[in-house]
Each structure stands twice: as C-alpha cells, then as structure tokens.
mmCIF file of C-alpha atoms and ligand atoms in Angstrom:
data_model
loop_
_atom_site.group_PDB
_atom_site.id
_atom_site.type_symbol
_atom_site.label_atom_id
_atom_site.label_comp_id
_atom_site.label_asym_id
_atom_site.label_seq_id
_atom_site.Cartn_x
_atom_site.Cartn_y
_atom_site.Cartn_z
ATOM 1 C CA UNK Z 1 13.169 18.234 3.212
ATOM 2 C CA UNK Z 2 11.672 17.328 -0.065
ATOM 3 C CA UNK Z 3 7.432 17.192 -0.095
ATOM 4 C CA UNK Z 4 6.055 13.311 0.177
ATOM 5 C CA UNK Z 5 3.316 12.719 -1.908
ATOM 6 C CA UNK Z 6 -0.122 11.132 -1.036
ATOM 7 C CA UNK Z 7 -0.784 8.452 -1.581
ATOM 8 C CA UNK Z 8 -4.678 6.404 -1.289
ATOM 9 C CA UNK Z 9 -4.695 3.014 -2.513
ATOM 10 C CA UNK Z 10 -7.932 0.978 -3.165
ATOM 11 C CA UNK Z 11 -6.880 -3.017 -2.851
ATOM 12 C CA UNK Z 12 -10.095 -4.412 -3.701
ATOM 13 C CA UNK Z 13 -8.398 -8.466 -2.640
ATOM 14 C CA UNK Z 14 -10.552 -10.935 -4.758
ATOM 15 C CA UNK Z 15 -13.631 -9.025 -5.234
ATOM 16 C CA UNK Z 16 -15.095 -7.421 -8.822
ATOM 17 C CA UNK Z 17 -15.655 -9.451 -12.096
ATOM 18 C CA UNK Z 18 -14.239 -7.958 -14.869
ATOM 19 C CA UNK Z 19 -17.461 -6.268 -15.804
ATOM 20 C CA UNK Z 20 -18.040 -4.521 -11.884
ATOM 21 C CA UNK Z 21 -14.661 -3.494 -12.130
ATOM 22 C CA UNK Z 22 -15.317 -1.518 -15.275
ATOM 23 C CA UNK Z 23 -18.081 -0.107 -13.632
ATOM 24 C CA UNK Z 24 -17.021 1.151 -10.808
ATOM 25 C CA UNK Z 25 -13.975 2.065 -12.464
ATOM 26 C CA UNK Z 26 -15.716 4.266 -14.592
ATOM 27 C CA UNK Z 27 -18.264 5.818 -11.853
ATOM 28 C CA UNK Z 28 -15.184 6.279 -9.936
ATOM 29 C CA UNK Z 29 -13.722 8.585 -12.526
ATOM 30 C CA UNK Z 30 -16.538 11.122 -12.581
ATOM 31 C CA UNK Z 31 -16.362 11.953 -9.590
ATOM 32 C CA UNK Z 32 -12.659 11.864 -8.833
ATOM 33 C CA UNK Z 33 -10.843 15.073 -9.963
ATOM 34 C CA UNK Z 34 -6.730 14.832 -10.397
ATOM 35 C CA UNK Z 35 -4.766 16.834 -7.825
ATOM 36 C CA UNK Z 36 -0.832 17.177 -7.221
ATOM 37 C CA UNK Z 37 1.193 15.503 -5.629
ATOM 38 C CA UNK Z 38 -2.168 13.038 -4.714
ATOM 39 C CA UNK Z 39 -1.854 9.854 -6.040
ATOM 40 C CA UNK Z 40 -4.752 7.325 -6.430
ATOM 41 C CA UNK Z 41 -3.889 3.736 -7.006
ATOM 42 C CA UNK Z 42 -6.140 0.954 -7.485
ATOM 43 C CA UNK Z 43 -5.078 -2.592 -6.955
ATOM 44 C CA UNK Z 44 -7.969 -5.278 -8.721
ATOM 45 C CA UNK Z 45 -7.726 -8.475 -9.068
ATOM 46 C CA UNK Z 46 -4.522 -9.694 -11.120
ATOM 47 C CA UNK Z 47 -6.824 -11.143 -13.901
ATOM 48 C CA UNK Z 48 -8.852 -7.559 -14.613
ATOM 49 C CA UNK Z 49 -5.629 -5.342 -14.481
ATOM 50 C CA UNK Z 50 -4.586 -5.486 -18.222
ATOM 51 C CA UNK Z 51 -8.477 -4.612 -19.133
ATOM 52 C CA UNK Z 52 -8.497 -2.059 -16.278
ATOM 53 C CA UNK Z 53 -4.712 -0.506 -17.867
ATOM 54 C CA UNK Z 54 -6.495 0.353 -20.926
ATOM 55 C CA UNK Z 55 -9.689 1.694 -19.426
ATOM 56 C CA UNK Z 56 -7.878 4.259 -16.553
ATOM 57 C CA UNK Z 57 -6.807 7.541 -17.496
ATOM 58 C CA UNK Z 58 -3.721 7.846 -15.580
ATOM 59 C CA UNK Z 59 -4.060 11.518 -15.206
ATOM 60 C CA UNK Z 60 -6.782 10.293 -12.548
ATOM 61 C CA UNK Z 61 -5.414 6.813 -11.389
ATOM 62 C CA UNK Z 62 -2.771 4.240 -11.298
ATOM 63 C CA UNK Z 63 -2.950 0.805 -11.112
ATOM 64 C CA UNK Z 64 -1.526 -1.744 -8.957
ATOM 65 C CA UNK Z 65 -0.542 -5.835 -8.734
ATOM 66 C CA UNK Z 66 -1.877 -7.321 -5.075
ATOM 67 C CA UNK Z 67 0.866 -10.154 -5.795
ATOM 68 C CA UNK Z 68 3.117 -11.279 -8.264
ATOM 69 C CA UNK Z 69 6.178 -13.928 -8.485
ATOM 70 C CA UNK Z 70 9.750 -12.759 -8.384
ATOM 71 C CA UNK Z 71 10.907 -14.946 -10.756
ATOM 72 C CA UNK Z 72 11.532 -12.952 -14.166
ATOM 73 C CA UNK Z 73 9.983 -16.014 -16.443
ATOM 74 C CA UNK Z 74 10.093 -19.809 -16.442
ATOM 75 C CA UNK Z 75 7.675 -22.843 -15.558
ATOM 76 C CA UNK Z 76 5.893 -21.124 -12.672
ATOM 77 C CA UNK Z 77 2.394 -22.893 -13.407
ATOM 78 C CA UNK Z 78 0.016 -20.224 -12.541
ATOM 79 C CA UNK Z 79 2.483 -17.502 -11.102
ATOM 80 C CA UNK Z 80 2.324 -13.675 -12.710
ATOM 81 C CA UNK Z 81 6.127 -11.701 -12.745
ATOM 82 C CA UNK Z 82 6.959 -8.912 -12.041
ATOM 83 C CA UNK Z 83 8.750 -8.414 -15.428
ATOM 84 C CA UNK Z 84 5.284 -9.208 -16.946
ATOM 85 C CA UNK Z 85 3.444 -6.233 -15.457
ATOM 86 C CA UNK Z 86 5.393 -3.775 -17.057
ATOM 87 C CA UNK Z 87 3.586 -1.400 -18.872
ATOM 88 C CA UNK Z 88 0.743 -2.015 -16.958
ATOM 89 C CA UNK Z 89 1.222 -1.763 -13.161
ATOM 90 C CA UNK Z 90 3.351 0.789 -11.966
ATOM 91 C CA UNK Z 91 3.097 -0.082 -7.906
ATOM 92 C CA UNK Z 92 2.968 -3.817 -6.727
ATOM 93 C CA UNK Z 93 1.442 -4.871 -2.897
ATOM 94 C CA UNK Z 94 4.294 -7.581 -1.432
ATOM 95 C CA UNK Z 95 3.634 -8.753 1.897
ATOM 96 C CA UNK Z 96 -0.091 -7.953 2.303
ATOM 97 C CA UNK Z 97 -1.065 -9.513 5.593
ATOM 98 C CA UNK Z 98 -3.283 -12.252 3.962
ATOM 99 C CA UNK Z 99 -0.203 -13.310 1.830
ATOM 100 C CA UNK Z 100 1.651 -13.953 4.747
ATOM 101 C CA UNK Z 101 -1.139 -15.256 6.900
ATOM 102 C CA UNK Z 102 -3.409 -17.422 4.806
ATOM 103 C CA UNK Z 103 -0.903 -18.291 1.880
ATOM 104 C CA UNK Z 104 2.390 -18.450 3.794
ATOM 105 C CA UNK Z 105 4.601 -16.091 2.206
ATOM 106 C CA UNK Z 106 8.132 -15.954 4.225
ATOM 107 C CA UNK Z 107 9.968 -12.824 4.747
ATOM 108 C CA UNK Z 108 12.477 -14.276 2.553
ATOM 109 C CA UNK Z 109 9.065 -14.317 -0.166
ATOM 110 C CA UNK Z 110 9.013 -10.452 0.116
ATOM 111 C CA UNK Z 111 12.980 -9.635 0.024
ATOM 112 C CA UNK Z 112 12.654 -11.855 -3.190
ATOM 113 C CA UNK Z 113 9.450 -10.117 -4.346
ATOM 114 C CA UNK Z 114 10.591 -6.408 -3.292
ATOM 115 C CA UNK Z 115 14.262 -6.766 -4.847
ATOM 116 C CA UNK Z 116 12.462 -8.239 -8.225
ATOM 117 C CA UNK Z 117 9.712 -5.281 -8.099
ATOM 118 C CA UNK Z 118 12.551 -2.901 -8.336
ATOM 119 C CA UNK Z 119 14.307 -4.806 -11.239
ATOM 120 C CA UNK Z 120 11.159 -4.512 -13.130
ATOM 121 C CA UNK Z 121 10.490 -0.650 -12.430
ATOM 122 C CA UNK Z 122 7.868 -1.571 -10.562
ATOM 123 C CA UNK Z 123 7.111 0.415 -7.121
ATOM 124 C CA UNK Z 124 6.509 -2.445 -4.444
ATOM 125 C CA UNK Z 125 4.825 -1.504 -1.458
ATOM 126 C CA UNK Z 126 6.300 -3.737 0.878
ATOM 127 C CA UNK Z 127 2.926 -4.276 4.017
ATOM 128 C CA UNK Z 128 3.872 -4.692 7.343
ATOM 129 C CA UNK Z 129 2.565 -5.063 10.474
ATOM 130 C CA UNK Z 130 2.625 -7.396 14.185
ATOM 131 C CA UNK Z 131 -0.635 -9.481 15.078
ATOM 132 C CA UNK Z 132 -2.280 -9.115 18.200
ATOM 133 C CA UNK Z 133 -0.425 -11.753 20.287
ATOM 134 C CA UNK Z 134 3.175 -10.233 18.896
ATOM 135 C CA UNK Z 135 1.849 -7.091 20.073
ATOM 136 C CA UNK Z 136 0.484 -8.079 23.340
ATOM 137 C CA UNK Z 137 4.016 -10.038 23.659
ATOM 138 C CA UNK Z 138 5.479 -6.127 23.675
ATOM 139 C CA UNK Z 139 7.596 -7.595 20.359
ATOM 140 C CA UNK Z 140 6.026 -5.052 17.818
ATOM 141 C CA UNK Z 141 9.430 -2.999 17.159
ATOM 142 C CA UNK Z 142 11.674 -6.494 16.592
ATOM 143 C CA UNK Z 143 8.972 -8.061 14.088
ATOM 144 C CA UNK Z 144 8.780 -4.956 12.318
ATOM 145 C CA UNK Z 145 12.064 -4.603 12.289
ATOM 146 C CA UNK Z 146 12.253 -8.200 10.755
ATOM 147 C CA UNK Z 147 10.109 -7.498 8.574
ATOM 148 C CA UNK Z 148 12.109 -5.121 7.403
ATOM 149 C CA UNK Z 149 15.256 -5.990 7.314
ATOM 150 C CA UNK Z 150 14.370 -9.364 4.693
ATOM 151 C CA UNK Z 151 11.814 -7.355 2.223
ATOM 152 C CA UNK Z 152 14.135 -4.859 2.102
ATOM 153 C CA UNK Z 153 16.956 -7.162 2.159
ATOM 154 C CA UNK Z 154 18.184 -6.816 -1.875
ATOM 155 C CA UNK Z 155 17.563 -2.988 -1.602
ATOM 156 C CA UNK Z 156 20.617 -0.679 -1.491
ATOM 157 C CA UNK Z 157 20.142 2.931 -0.280
ATOM 158 C CA UNK Z 158 20.175 3.805 -4.225
ATOM 159 C CA UNK Z 159 17.003 2.383 -4.448
ATOM 160 C CA UNK Z 160 15.221 2.520 -1.085
ATOM 161 C CA UNK Z 161 14.040 5.867 -2.510
ATOM 162 C CA UNK Z 162 11.528 3.834 -4.621
ATOM 163 C CA UNK Z 163 9.973 1.563 -1.974
ATOM 164 C CA UNK Z 164 6.521 2.378 -0.489
ATOM 165 C CA UNK Z 165 6.344 1.225 3.569
ATOM 166 C CA UNK Z 166 2.520 0.263 4.365
ATOM 167 C CA UNK Z 167 2.100 -0.555 7.858
ATOM 168 C CA UNK Z 168 -0.636 -2.433 8.515
ATOM 169 C CA UNK Z 169 -1.488 -4.048 12.325
ATOM 170 C CA UNK Z 170 -2.737 -7.860 11.432
ATOM 171 C CA UNK Z 171 -5.311 -7.068 14.743
ATOM 172 C CA UNK Z 172 -6.652 -3.747 12.577
ATOM 173 C CA UNK Z 173 -7.279 -5.170 9.154
ATOM 174 C CA UNK Z 174 -11.367 -5.426 7.767
ATOM 175 C CA UNK Z 175 -12.559 -4.794 11.743
ATOM 176 C CA UNK Z 176 -14.554 -1.877 10.678
ATOM 177 C CA UNK Z 177 -15.574 -4.310 7.335
ATOM 178 C CA UNK Z 178 -17.239 -7.485 9.167
ATOM 179 C CA UNK Z 179 -13.740 -9.075 10.716
ATOM 180 C CA UNK Z 180 -13.172 -11.750 13.583
ATOM 181 C CA UNK Z 181 -11.183 -9.099 15.513
ATOM 182 C CA UNK Z 182 -12.638 -5.969 16.809
ATOM 183 C CA UNK Z 183 -9.840 -3.457 17.192
ATOM 184 C CA UNK Z 184 -8.805 -0.099 15.588
ATOM 185 C CA UNK Z 185 -5.800 1.233 15.487
ATOM 186 C CA UNK Z 186 -5.869 4.449 17.071
ATOM 187 C CA UNK Z 187 -4.087 7.748 16.093
ATOM 188 C CA UNK Z 188 -1.866 7.704 18.915
ATOM 189 C CA UNK Z 189 -0.813 4.050 18.031
ATOM 190 C CA UNK Z 190 0.221 4.766 14.803
ATOM 191 C CA UNK Z 191 2.147 7.745 16.012
ATOM 192 C CA UNK Z 192 4.114 5.336 17.288
ATOM 193 C CA UNK Z 193 4.384 2.989 15.366
ATOM 194 C CA UNK Z 194 5.548 5.800 12.545
ATOM 195 C CA UNK Z 195 8.310 6.260 14.983
ATOM 196 C CA UNK Z 196 9.375 2.812 15.663
ATOM 197 C CA UNK Z 197 9.655 2.304 11.320
ATOM 198 C CA UNK Z 198 11.412 5.586 10.801
ATOM 199 C CA UNK Z 199 13.688 4.970 13.001
ATOM 200 C CA UNK Z 200 14.333 1.454 11.957
ATOM 201 C CA UNK Z 201 15.209 2.991 8.228
ATOM 202 C CA UNK Z 202 17.680 5.445 10.086
ATOM 203 C CA UNK Z 203 19.360 2.534 11.382
ATOM 204 C CA UNK Z 204 19.102 0.922 7.937
ATOM 205 C CA UNK Z 205 19.498 3.899 5.672
ATOM 206 C CA UNK Z 206 20.074 6.657 7.558
ATOM 207 C CA UNK Z 207 18.011 9.769 8.590
ATOM 208 C CA UNK Z 208 18.131 11.350 5.101
ATOM 209 C CA UNK Z 209 16.211 8.386 4.039
ATOM 210 C CA UNK Z 210 14.055 7.725 7.403
ATOM 211 C CA UNK Z 211 12.550 11.403 6.225
ATOM 212 C CA UNK Z 212 11.822 10.864 2.676
ATOM 213 C CA UNK Z 213 10.603 7.046 2.745
ATOM 214 C CA UNK Z 214 6.956 7.007 2.082
ATOM 215 C CA UNK Z 215 5.137 4.714 4.887
ATOM 216 C CA UNK Z 216 1.599 4.433 4.632
ATOM 217 C CA UNK Z 217 -1.195 3.182 7.045
ATOM 218 C CA UNK Z 218 -4.012 0.357 6.544
ATOM 219 C CA UNK Z 219 -6.542 -1.377 8.986
ATOM 220 C CA UNK Z 220 -9.962 -0.552 8.302
ATOM 221 C CA UNK Z 221 -9.480 2.771 7.177
ATOM 222 C CA UNK Z 222 -12.675 4.899 6.137
ATOM 223 C CA UNK Z 223 -14.380 8.259 5.746
ATOM 224 C CA UNK Z 224 -14.873 8.908 9.484
ATOM 225 C CA UNK Z 225 -11.380 8.030 10.682
ATOM 226 C CA UNK Z 226 -9.405 8.855 7.768
ATOM 227 C CA UNK Z 227 -8.234 12.967 8.521
ATOM 228 C CA UNK Z 228 -6.957 11.426 11.809
ATOM 229 C CA UNK Z 229 -4.520 8.646 10.321
ATOM 230 C CA UNK Z 230 -3.525 11.019 7.900
ATOM 231 C CA UNK Z 231 -2.991 14.013 10.657
ATOM 232 C CA UNK Z 232 -0.322 11.538 12.324
ATOM 233 C CA UNK Z 233 3.118 12.800 12.021
ATOM 234 C CA UNK Z 234 4.882 10.589 9.114
ATOM 235 C CA UNK Z 235 1.794 9.289 7.526
ATOM 236 C CA UNK Z 236 1.912 9.798 3.688
ATOM 237 C CA UNK Z 237 -1.510 7.922 2.889
ATOM 238 C CA UNK Z 238 -3.535 4.922 3.214
ATOM 239 C CA UNK Z 239 -4.291 1.725 1.856
ATOM 240 C CA UNK Z 240 -8.114 1.170 2.134
ATOM 241 C CA UNK Z 241 -9.514 -2.855 2.342
ATOM 242 C CA UNK Z 242 -13.129 -2.732 3.288
ATOM 243 C CA UNK Z 243 -13.673 1.031 2.239
ATOM 244 C CA UNK Z 244 -12.632 1.013 -1.283
ATOM 245 C CA UNK Z 245 -15.345 -1.549 -2.387
ATOM 246 C CA UNK Z 246 -17.924 1.490 -2.588
ATOM 247 C CA UNK Z 247 -17.658 4.450 -4.579
ATOM 248 C CA UNK Z 248 -19.405 6.470 -2.504
ATOM 249 C CA UNK Z 249 -17.060 5.980 0.443
ATOM 250 C CA UNK Z 250 -13.927 5.322 -1.159
ATOM 251 C CA UNK Z 251 -14.218 8.581 -3.393
ATOM 252 C CA UNK Z 252 -15.333 10.297 -0.775
ATOM 253 C CA UNK Z 253 -12.266 9.408 1.155
ATOM 254 C CA UNK Z 254 -10.530 11.094 -1.930
ATOM 255 C CA UNK Z 255 -12.074 14.088 -1.184
ATOM 256 C CA UNK Z 256 -11.240 14.064 2.451
ATOM 257 C CA UNK Z 257 -7.435 13.583 1.878
ATOM 258 C CA UNK Z 258 -7.430 16.374 0.194
ATOM 259 C CA UNK Z 259 -8.999 18.749 2.227
ATOM 260 C CA UNK Z 260 -6.382 17.561 4.517
ATOM 261 C CA UNK Z 261 -3.559 18.420 2.351
ATOM 262 C CA UNK Z 262 -4.742 21.360 1.376
ATOM 263 C CA UNK Z 263 -5.589 22.068 5.446
ATOM 264 C CA UNK Z 264 -1.715 20.995 5.974
ATOM 265 C CA UNK Z 265 0.044 23.710 3.608
HETATM 266 C C1 PEP U 1 -5.991 -3.987 3.554
HETATM 267 O O1 PEP U 1 -6.674 -5.170 3.235
HETATM 268 O O2 PEP U 1 -5.050 -4.235 3.233
HETATM 269 C C2 PEP U 1 -7.061 -3.492 4.508
HETATM 270 C C3 PEP U 1 -6.558 -2.696 5.619
HETATM 271 O O3 PEP U 1 -8.362 -3.568 4.196
HETATM 272 P P1 PEP U 1 -9.418 -2.792 5.588
HETATM 273 O O4 PEP U 1 -9.373 -1.717 5.350
HETATM 274 O O5 PEP U 1 -10.831 -3.548 5.160
HETATM 275 O O6 PEP U 1 -8.977 -3.022 7.003
#
C-alpha cells in the first residue's frame, strides 16, 4: 500500500480582511517548519486568494478555494471559475455542508464541480456528511453513498486518485466553536463511518482505490482532539474551521499532527 500524505486544511470561511489574512499567514509561517508528507492547506475567502498566493511560501503551505463555479468562462455574474484558479489555488472545496444547506448546492452541482476541478487540474476536496436527523433515522450510509456517487459521477477510475474526500458530519461542524447543535463526533463514530466510506469507494472503484484514496475528517477539530481523530484507521488528516482562525491553536494542531505522524512510523 502507498504511504498516504497527511493533510491539514484551514477553512477560514467568510472571515479575515485582506490585511488580517496577510498578517495571519505571516505569523503562522514563523511557527511552521515544513515536514515530509504533511500538506498544510489554507482556504481563505476567494478575494484574498490571489494576494496570499504572492505571499505564501509553497514549501510551507498550499492554497485552496472554498468554492467555485463549474463552467470554465462565460456570462455568470458574480461567479469564479475553477479554471481561473489555475496557478493560484491547487485545491478546491466542493460541497461543504454550508454550501449544501445554506446555498442549496445539490448533489448534481457537486458532480459538475468535482469534474470541472479535475479538468482544470485543481484537486477537489469533496465534502460529504449526514445531518443529525439522517443519522437518527439510520440513513447515514445511504446519504453518504448518494453524495459519493453524485459527487464523483464524472470521475473515472483514472482520475479518482486526484480526489480527496472530507467526511464532515453536519451535526458535528462548529459545535465546539459556538454552533447551535451540541454534538461531537467520537473517534469510534468516526472509525465506523470511515469504514462505510471506504467500502462505498471499493464498491464504486475497487479495492486498491479504496485503500489509497485520501479521506479527511472535519467537525470541531481542535488541539485537544486532533490526536484522537488522526489515530483512527483510514483518516488522512483534518479539515479545520473554527480552530484554524487562531494562529496559536492552528499551529498547535499542526505540531500535534507532526507528533502523531512520527509516532505512527
Ligand atoms: C468546517 O468548516 O469544515 C469545519 C469542520 O468547521 P469546524 O472545525 O468549526 O467544525
């Protein structure tokens, strides 16, 4: 089996002005030393991406777009094409739960976006995850299957290796940071869902792909719990929202990640 990299992704959502982003990056850069097979990805708001791309040291960090449109160009006022991110962002989030649940992004939309990202050589990070009520009704496996089959509908077995999956149970997002629902995904919950995801991928693309595909976890990850999540078999990193907005806490998450990577060797 290939050694999979570890990924820590900071999703800044709609936070930080241009100056704040730049200062944050400057401070974070002073605290982080690059490590082999560990990729730190920053997802700032779209309008700060370009200026951060000029500031960032690519030996330390990579950049991601939080969202993009799937058409390559044209009359789509207010949208940014993934094709326009070339040379700026290497990664793009697709189907984050806030896009699905606040902005009505459909499973079909995610399929178009993943395919567009691959076309433009941007790595799509396809976010999937069930709501609290879907989980309560025992539907999580079916929901995740639908999100995978729809999100990956345009992806052949040749390109699936270029896709990253992020499992983010909707009920666990931002619960540690002042969200409205108070539930935390336990490492045991995570372990069983990761197995479900990898078995769906096996069904769709075969055993080798299911072993090699990168699967991240997101849902109130912080410096206290990161170790317990990264210890779960089949988890390749974390997508961090609230705790990525503070230089101290985000740099400590990275330090813990390095420790656990070394311990695993
Ligand atoms: C997210 O936005 O993807 C996320 C996981 O947020 P938080 O870490 O705040 O739960």
